Coordinates of C-alpha atoms in Angstrom, one line a residue:
M1 CA -18.7 -23.7 23.0
L2 CA -20.0 -20.1 23.3
K3 CA -19.3 -17.9 20.2
V4 CA -17.9 -14.5 20.9
G5 CA -17.9 -11.6 18.4
F6 CA -15.6 -8.6 19.0
I7 CA -16.0 -5.1 17.8
T8 CA -13.0 -2.8 18.4
L9 CA -13.3 0.9 17.9
G10 CA -10.6 3.6 18.0
C11 CA -6.9 3.4 18.5
K12 CA -4.1 0.8 18.2
V13 CA -4.1 0.5 22.0
N14 CA -7.7 -0.7 21.9
I15 CA -6.8 -3.2 19.1
Y16 CA -3.9 -4.5 21.3
E17 CA -6.2 -4.9 24.3
S18 CA -8.9 -6.6 22.3
N19 CA -6.4 -9.1 21.0
A20 CA -5.2 -9.8 24.5
L21 CA -8.8 -10.4 25.7
E22 CA -9.5 -12.7 22.7
E23 CA -6.5 -14.8 23.8
L24 CA -7.8 -15.0 27.3
L25 CA -11.3 -16.0 26.1
I26 CA -9.9 -18.7 23.8
K27 CA -7.9 -20.2 26.8
E28 CA -11.2 -20.3 28.7
G29 CA -12.9 -22.3 26.0
Y30 CA -14.8 -19.6 24.1
S31 CA -14.8 -19.4 20.3
I32 CA -14.0 -16.1 18.6
T33 CA -16.0 -15.6 15.5
T34 CA -17.2 -12.9 13.1
I35 CA -20.1 -10.6 14.1
S36 CA -23.4 -12.3 13.3
S37 CA -26.8 -13.4 14.7
E38 CA -25.1 -16.6 15.8
C39 CA -22.9 -14.9 18.4
D40 CA -23.8 -15.8 22.0
I41 CA -21.7 -13.0 23.3
F42 CA -20.8 -9.6 21.8
I43 CA -17.8 -7.6 23.2
I44 CA -17.6 -3.9 22.2
N45 CA -14.3 -2.2 23.0
T46 CA -15.3 1.5 22.7
C47 CA -13.7 4.8 21.8
S48 CA -14.5 8.3 23.1
V49 CA -12.0 10.6 21.4
T50 CA -14.8 12.6 19.7
N51 CA -18.6 12.9 19.9
T52 CA -18.8 10.9 16.7
A53 CA -16.8 8.1 18.4
D54 CA -19.3 8.1 21.3
Q55 CA -22.2 7.9 18.8
K56 CA -20.6 5.0 17.0
S57 CA -20.1 3.1 20.3
R58 CA -23.8 3.5 21.0
Q59 CA -24.7 2.4 17.5
M60 CA -22.7 -0.8 17.9
I61 CA -24.5 -1.7 21.1
S62 CA -27.8 -1.2 19.3
K63 CA -26.6 -3.2 16.3
C64 CA -25.5 -6.2 18.4
R65 CA -28.8 -6.2 20.4
K66 CA -30.7 -6.3 17.1
L67 CA -28.6 -9.2 15.8
N68 CA -29.3 -11.4 18.7
K69 CA -31.6 -10.2 21.5
K70 CA -30.6 -13.2 23.7
A71 CA -26.9 -12.6 23.4
V72 CA -24.8 -11.3 26.3
I73 CA -23.5 -7.8 25.4
C74 CA -20.3 -6.6 27.1
V75 CA -19.3 -2.9 26.6
L76 CA -15.8 -1.9 27.6
G77 CA -13.4 1.1 27.5
C78 CA -13.2 4.8 26.9
Y79 CA -16.9 5.6 26.2
I80 CA -17.8 3.8 29.5
Q81 CA -15.1 5.6 31.4
T82 CA -16.0 9.1 30.2
S83 CA -19.8 8.8 30.3
K84 CA -20.1 6.6 33.5
N85 CA -23.2 5.3 31.8
S86 CA -24.4 2.2 33.6
D87 CA -27.9 2.3 32.1
L88 CA -26.8 1.1 28.6
D89 CA -28.6 -1.9 27.1
A90 CA -25.7 -4.1 28.0
D91 CA -25.1 -7.0 30.4
V92 CA -21.5 -6.4 31.4
I93 CA -20.1 -2.8 31.6
I94 CA -16.4 -2.2 32.3
G95 CA -14.4 1.0 32.0
N96 CA -10.6 1.3 31.6
G97 CA -7.9 0.1 33.9
N98 CA -9.6 -3.2 34.7
K99 CA -10.5 -4.8 31.4
E100 CA -8.8 -8.0 32.6
E101 CA -11.9 -8.5 34.8
L102 CA -14.0 -9.2 31.7
I103 CA -14.0 -13.0 32.0
P104 CA -15.0 -13.3 35.7
L105 CA -17.7 -10.7 35.2
L106 CA -18.9 -12.4 32.0
K107 CA -19.1 -15.7 33.8
E108 CA -21.1 -14.1 36.6
T109 CA -23.6 -12.7 34.2
I110 CA -24.0 -16.0 32.3
Q111 CA -24.5 -17.9 35.6
T112 CA -26.8 -15.4 37.4
K113 CA -28.4 -13.5 34.5
N114 CA -27.5 -10.3 36.5
K115 CA -26.0 -7.2 35.0
Q116 CA -22.4 -6.5 36.0
V117 CA -21.0 -3.0 36.2
K118 CA -17.4 -2.3 37.1
I119 CA -16.1 1.3 36.5
I120 CA -13.1 2.2 38.6
D121 CA -11.6 5.6 39.3
V122 CA -8.9 5.4 36.6
M123 CA -7.4 8.6 37.7
K124 CA -6.1 6.8 40.8
K125 CA -4.7 3.9 38.7
K126 CA -0.9 3.5 39.3
D127 CA 0.0 0.1 38.0
Y128 CA 0.3 -1.0 34.3
D129 CA -2.3 -3.6 33.5
N130 CA -1.5 -7.3 32.9
L131 CA -2.9 -7.6 29.4
L132 CA -0.4 -9.2 27.0
V133 CA -0.7 -10.4 23.4
S134 CA 1.1 -13.5 22.1
T135 CA -0.5 -13.8 18.7
Y136 CA -1.1 -11.2 16.0
D137 CA -3.6 -10.9 13.2
H138 CA -1.7 -8.7 10.9
A139 CA 1.7 -8.6 9.1
R140 CA 2.8 -5.9 11.5
A141 CA 2.8 -6.5 15.3
F142 CA 1.5 -3.7 17.5
V143 CA 3.1 -3.8 21.0
K144 CA 1.6 -1.7 23.7
I145 CA 4.2 -0.2 26.0
E146 CA 2.4 2.5 27.9
D147 CA -1.1 3.6 29.0
G148 CA -2.5 7.0 30.2
C149 CA -1.6 10.6 29.6
N150 CA -0.8 13.5 31.9
Q151 CA -0.8 16.3 29.3
F152 CA -4.4 17.5 29.6
C153 CA -4.6 19.3 26.3
A154 CA -7.6 21.7 26.5
Y155 CA -9.6 19.8 23.9
C156 CA -8.8 16.2 24.9
I157 CA -10.9 13.8 27.0
I158 CA -8.4 10.9 26.8
P159 CA -6.5 11.7 30.1
Y160 CA -9.8 11.3 31.9
A161 CA -10.6 8.1 30.0
R162 CA -7.2 6.5 30.5
G163 CA -5.9 7.9 33.7
P164 CA -2.2 8.8 34.5
I165 CA 0.8 7.4 32.7
R166 CA 1.8 3.8 33.4
S167 CA 4.6 2.0 31.6
K168 CA 5.2 -1.7 30.8
K169 CA 8.4 -3.0 32.3
A170 CA 11.3 -2.8 29.8
D171 CA 12.2 -6.5 30.3
V172 CA 8.6 -7.5 29.5
V173 CA 8.7 -5.4 26.3
I174 CA 12.0 -7.0 25.2
E175 CA 10.7 -10.5 25.8
E176 CA 7.5 -9.7 23.9
I177 CA 9.4 -8.4 20.9
K178 CA 11.7 -11.5 20.9
H179 CA 8.5 -13.6 20.9
V180 CA 7.2 -11.5 18.0
V181 CA 10.4 -12.0 16.0
K182 CA 10.4 -15.8 16.8
N183 CA 6.9 -16.0 15.3
G184 CA 8.0 -14.6 12.0
F185 CA 7.1 -10.9 12.3
N186 CA 9.5 -8.4 10.7
E187 CA 8.0 -5.2 12.0
V188 CA 6.8 -4.0 15.4
V189 CA 4.9 -0.8 16.0
L190 CA 5.4 0.6 19.5
S191 CA 2.1 2.0 20.7
G192 CA 0.5 3.7 23.7
I193 CA -1.7 6.6 24.7
H194 CA 1.3 8.9 25.2
T195 CA 4.1 6.7 23.9
G196 CA 6.8 9.3 24.1
K197 CA 6.3 9.5 27.9
Y198 CA 7.3 5.9 28.4
N199 CA 9.2 5.7 31.6
D200 CA 10.2 2.5 33.5
N201 CA 11.7 3.9 36.7
G202 CA 13.8 6.5 34.8
F203 CA 14.4 4.2 31.8
K204 CA 12.9 6.3 28.9
L205 CA 11.6 5.6 25.4
S206 CA 15.0 6.2 23.7
D207 CA 16.6 3.8 26.3
L208 CA 14.0 1.2 25.5
I209 CA 14.5 1.6 21.7
E210 CA 18.3 1.2 22.2
R211 CA 17.7 -2.1 24.1
I212 CA 15.3 -3.3 21.3
L213 CA 17.9 -2.6 18.7
K214 CA 20.7 -4.3 20.6
E215 CA 18.9 -7.2 22.1
T216 CA 16.5 -8.4 19.4
S217 CA 16.9 -9.3 15.7
L218 CA 13.8 -7.2 14.7
K219 CA 14.2 -5.9 11.1
R220 CA 11.9 -2.8 11.4
L221 CA 10.8 -0.8 14.5
R222 CA 8.1 1.9 14.1
L223 CA 6.7 4.4 16.5
S224 CA 2.9 4.8 16.3
S225 CA 3.0 8.5 17.4
I226 CA 5.3 10.7 19.4
E227 CA 5.2 14.4 20.5
I228 CA 7.9 16.6 19.0
N229 CA 9.3 17.6 22.4
E230 CA 9.8 13.9 23.3
I231 CA 12.4 13.3 20.5
D232 CA 15.6 13.6 22.5
D233 CA 19.2 13.7 21.3
K234 CA 19.6 10.0 22.0
L235 CA 16.7 9.1 19.8
L236 CA 18.0 11.3 17.0
K237 CA 21.4 9.5 17.3
L238 CA 19.7 6.1 17.1
M239 CA 17.8 7.3 14.0
E240 CA 21.1 8.3 12.5
E241 CA 22.8 5.1 13.3
S242 CA 20.2 2.4 12.7
S243 CA 18.1 1.7 9.6
V244 CA 16.0 -0.7 11.8
L245 CA 14.1 2.4 13.0
A246 CA 11.4 3.2 10.4
N247 CA 12.0 6.2 8.2
H248 CA 8.7 7.7 9.4
L249 CA 7.5 9.7 12.3
H250 CA 3.9 10.7 13.2
L251 CA 4.3 14.1 15.0
P252 CA 0.9 15.6 16.1
L253 CA 1.0 19.4 15.4
Q254 CA -2.7 20.2 16.1
S255 CA -2.2 23.8 15.1
G256 CA 0.4 26.0 13.4
S257 CA -0.6 29.1 15.4
D258 CA 1.2 30.0 18.6
E259 CA -1.8 31.6 20.1
V260 CA -4.0 28.5 19.4
L261 CA -1.3 26.2 20.7
K262 CA -1.1 28.1 23.9
T263 CA -4.9 27.9 24.5
M264 CA -4.8 24.2 23.5
N265 CA -2.1 23.7 26.3
R266 CA 0.3 22.1 23.8
P267 CA 3.9 21.7 25.1
Y268 CA 5.7 23.6 22.3
D269 CA 5.6 26.6 20.1
K270 CA 6.2 27.0 16.3
A271 CA 9.8 27.9 16.6
Y272 CA 10.6 24.8 18.8
F273 CA 8.6 22.5 16.4
Y274 CA 10.4 23.9 13.3
D275 CA 13.9 23.6 14.8
K276 CA 13.3 20.0 15.9
I277 CA 12.0 19.1 12.4
K278 CA 15.3 20.5 11.0
A279 CA 17.2 18.3 13.4
I280 CA 15.2 15.2 12.4
R281 CA 15.7 15.9 8.6
K282 CA 19.4 16.4 9.2
V283 CA 19.8 12.7 10.3
R284 CA 17.0 11.4 8.0
P285 CA 16.7 13.6 4.8
N286 CA 14.0 11.6 3.1
I287 CA 11.9 10.8 6.3
C288 CA 8.2 10.7 5.9
L289 CA 6.6 13.1 8.5
T290 CA 2.8 12.8 9.1
T291 CA 0.8 14.8 11.6
D292 CA -2.6 15.4 13.2
V293 CA -4.3 18.8 12.8
I294 CA -7.4 20.1 14.6
V295 CA -9.4 22.7 12.7
G296 CA -12.1 24.9 14.2
F297 CA -10.7 25.0 17.8
P298 CA -12.7 27.8 19.7
T299 CA -9.8 30.3 19.6
E300 CA -8.9 29.6 15.9
S301 CA -9.8 32.8 14.1
E302 CA -9.6 33.0 10.3
A303 CA -6.2 34.6 10.6
Y304 CA -4.9 31.9 13.0
Y305 CA -6.2 29.2 10.6
E306 CA -4.3 30.8 7.7
E307 CA -1.2 31.0 9.9
S308 CA -1.6 27.3 10.7
K309 CA -2.0 26.4 7.1
D310 CA 1.1 28.4 6.1
F311 CA 3.2 26.7 8.8
I312 CA 2.1 23.2 7.6
K313 CA 3.3 24.1 4.2
E314 CA 6.6 25.5 5.7
I315 CA 7.2 22.2 7.6
N316 CA 6.3 20.3 4.4
F317 CA 4.5 17.5 6.1
N318 CA 3.9 14.5 3.8
Y319 CA 0.4 13.7 5.0
L320 CA -2.2 15.2 7.3
H321 CA -4.9 13.6 9.5
V322 CA -7.4 16.4 9.8
F323 CA -10.0 16.5 12.6
P324 CA -12.7 19.1 13.1
Y325 CA -12.8 20.2 16.7
S326 CA -15.2 18.2 18.8
K327 CA -16.4 19.6 22.1
R328 CA -15.9 17.2 25.0
N329 CA -17.6 17.9 28.3
G330 CA -15.2 17.9 31.2
T331 CA -12.3 19.4 29.2
K332 CA -11.1 23.0 29.6
A333 CA -12.2 23.9 26.0
A334 CA -15.7 22.8 26.7
S335 CA -16.4 26.2 28.4
M336 CA -15.2 28.1 25.3
K337 CA -17.5 29.3 22.6
D338 CA -17.7 26.8 19.8
L339 CA -17.2 27.8 16.2
N340 CA -19.8 27.4 13.5
G341 CA -19.9 23.8 12.1
L342 CA -19.7 25.2 8.6
I343 CA -16.4 26.9 9.4
K344 CA -15.0 23.6 10.6
K345 CA -16.3 21.8 7.5
V346 CA -14.7 24.3 5.1
R347 CA -11.4 24.3 6.9
S348 CA -11.4 20.5 7.0
Q349 CA -12.0 20.2 3.3
D350 CA -9.3 22.8 2.6
L351 CA -6.6 21.0 4.7
N352 CA -7.6 17.6 3.3
K353 CA -7.1 19.0 -0.2
L354 CA -3.6 20.3 0.9
S355 CA -2.9 16.8 2.4
L356 CA -3.5 15.2 -0.9
E357 CA -1.2 17.7 -2.6
L358 CA 1.6 17.1 0.0
K359 CA 1.2 13.3 -0.3
A360 CA 1.3 13.4 -4.1
K361 CA 4.5 15.5 -4.1
Y362 CA 6.2 13.1 -1.6
Y363 CA 5.1 10.0 -3.5
N364 CA 6.2 11.4 -6.9
D365 CA 9.6 12.4 -5.4
N366 CA 10.2 8.8 -4.4
V367 CA 9.3 7.3 -7.8
G368 CA 12.4 5.5 -9.2
K369 CA 13.8 4.7 -5.8
I370 CA 14.3 1.2 -4.4
E371 CA 12.7 0.6 -1.0
E372 CA 12.2 -2.3 1.3
V373 CA 8.4 -3.1 1.5
L374 CA 6.8 -5.2 4.1
F375 CA 3.9 -6.9 2.3
E376 CA 0.8 -7.0 4.5
E377 CA -2.2 -8.2 2.5
R378 CA -3.8 -9.0 -0.9
D379 CA -5.9 -6.4 -2.7
G380 CA -7.3 -8.2 -5.8
K381 CA -4.5 -8.9 -8.1
Y382 CA -2.0 -6.9 -6.1
L383 CA 0.0 -7.4 -3.0
V384 CA 0.1 -4.3 -0.8
G385 CA 2.5 -3.2 1.8
H386 CA 4.4 -0.3 3.3
T387 CA 8.0 1.0 2.9
S388 CA 10.0 2.1 5.9
N389 CA 9.0 5.6 5.1
F390 CA 5.3 4.6 5.1
I391 CA 4.6 4.7 1.4
L392 CA 1.8 2.3 0.5
V393 CA 3.0 0.2 -2.4
K394 CA 1.2 -2.2 -4.8
I395 CA 2.9 -4.9 -6.8
L396 CA 1.3 -7.2 -9.4
T397 CA 1.9 -10.8 -8.3
N398 CA 0.2 -14.0 -7.4
D399 CA 2.8 -14.9 -4.8
D400 CA 1.1 -14.8 -1.4
S401 CA 4.2 -16.2 0.2
L402 CA 5.6 -12.7 0.2
I403 CA 3.0 -11.6 2.9
K404 CA 4.8 -10.7 6.2
K405 CA 8.2 -10.6 4.3
I406 CA 10.3 -7.5 3.6
V407 CA 11.2 -7.3 -0.1
R408 CA 13.3 -4.8 -2.1
V409 CA 11.0 -3.1 -4.5
K410 CA 11.5 -0.4 -7.2
L411 CA 8.9 2.3 -7.1
T412 CA 7.8 2.7 -10.7
K413 CA 4.8 5.1 -10.8
Y414 CA 2.3 7.1 -8.7
E415 CA -1.1 7.1 -10.4
D416 CA -4.7 7.7 -9.1
D417 CA -3.4 8.0 -5.5
N418 CA -1.6 4.7 -5.7
M419 CA 2.1 3.9 -5.7
Y420 CA 3.1 0.9 -7.9
G421 CA 6.3 -1.0 -7.9
V422 CA 8.1 -4.2 -9.1
I423 CA 10.4 -6.5 -7.2
E424 CA 14.0 -5.4 -7.6
G425 CA 15.6 -7.2 -10.6
S426 CA 12.3 -8.3 -12.1
E427 CA 11.7 -5.2 -14.3

C-alpha cells in the first residue's frame, strides 16, 4: 500500500479540496499518513494569494524532495495556475478546475515514470467541480458551496487562479449538510472563494441559508467570509429570526479610505459599509465583526492610511486580519508604483496593535455572559472551543467527551489574551 503525505496551504477551500482528494485516494487503496521520509507520494495543494504564499509553495516542494528523493511529488492548485510553471521539480503538476484528475495522472506517472502536466484555462471553466467530502477531521465541518470570483480587485490574483464563479447545486449542499449532521457535527462553515456570490440558477446565498435552516437539524451555521454588499434584507431577517446562524461575520474591508477603495476596485464606499454595519448590529447587537485590511496599497498615502485607521475605530471591529500589500503580476495594481517595505511594516504593526486592543475590549465586554461553546480540541489541561460569536474559550476539564459538543459556558475572565470559562452550573 503506497503511503501518501498531504501538505495543504492557504484557504478553507483548499482544505476542503484536499480532504476530498484524500477520500478518493483511500478508496483507490492508498494510505494517508503524516509527512515523513517514508512517504511514497507527496501531494502539495498550493496557495498563491501573496508572494510569500508562492515562496512557501516552492519551499514545500523542496522539502518533500529532500525527505525522499524517490517519492512521487504532485503539486496542485493556485500557485501552478498563476505561474504556469511546468518546470518545477515535481512529477505531477495540476492547476485548478481539474484537481479530480489527480488519481489517473498519478497512476500514469507511477506506471510510466513520465512527468504529467495538466493546466487548463480556468477562465473558461463553467461547471462546478465534482469534489465532495464525506468525512471531516475537525469539530467543525467546512462545506464548500462555490468556486471562483468575478470581482477582479486591483490587488488580487485569485480570479485568475480560480476562474469565474461556479456554484454547487443547492440540493447537493442540503444533502451534504444532512450527512454532516448525521455524523455528529454541530457546526458547519459555508466556504467558497466568493461565498456571497453563490447562485444556483437564481437561487442565492440567503435562499440557500433559508433552506438549510428549514430542512436540516444543524445547530450552528457559520459563514467563512462575505462581502458587505452581499448581505441582503433576507439574510438580515434570517439573522434576526434564527439563533442557528452564528453571531459572527467576517466582512473584508481592505481599506477605510474611499479613494483607496476606488483604486482597489472594491464594490462599496465608506458610507455604504457604515450603514450596512448599523443594519447588522440592529438585528444582532452583540455580533462579532472581523475583517481583512490591506496596508501599503500603492495609492495609500499617509493621510489615507490615517483615514482608514479612524474608520476601523468608528466601525469598532472586534478583530483585524492585517496584510501588507503584495504585488501580484497580472493584476491591475502591479503597474502602480509600490510603496516602501518599511512603510508597510510600520502600518502593519500599528494596525495589529489596534487589533489586539479591539479584541481585548470585545472579550472583556463579554466576561460574565453565558455562551454556547463548541469544543474543538484539547490544549494541555484545557478544552478549547468557540462561542457563536467566535470567542475562543478555554475550560479546565479532563472530559474529552465534550469535544464536538455544544455546551453552555459562563465566561469568567480574560487574561493574557485568553478567555476562560466554566460549564454553566459548575461554578
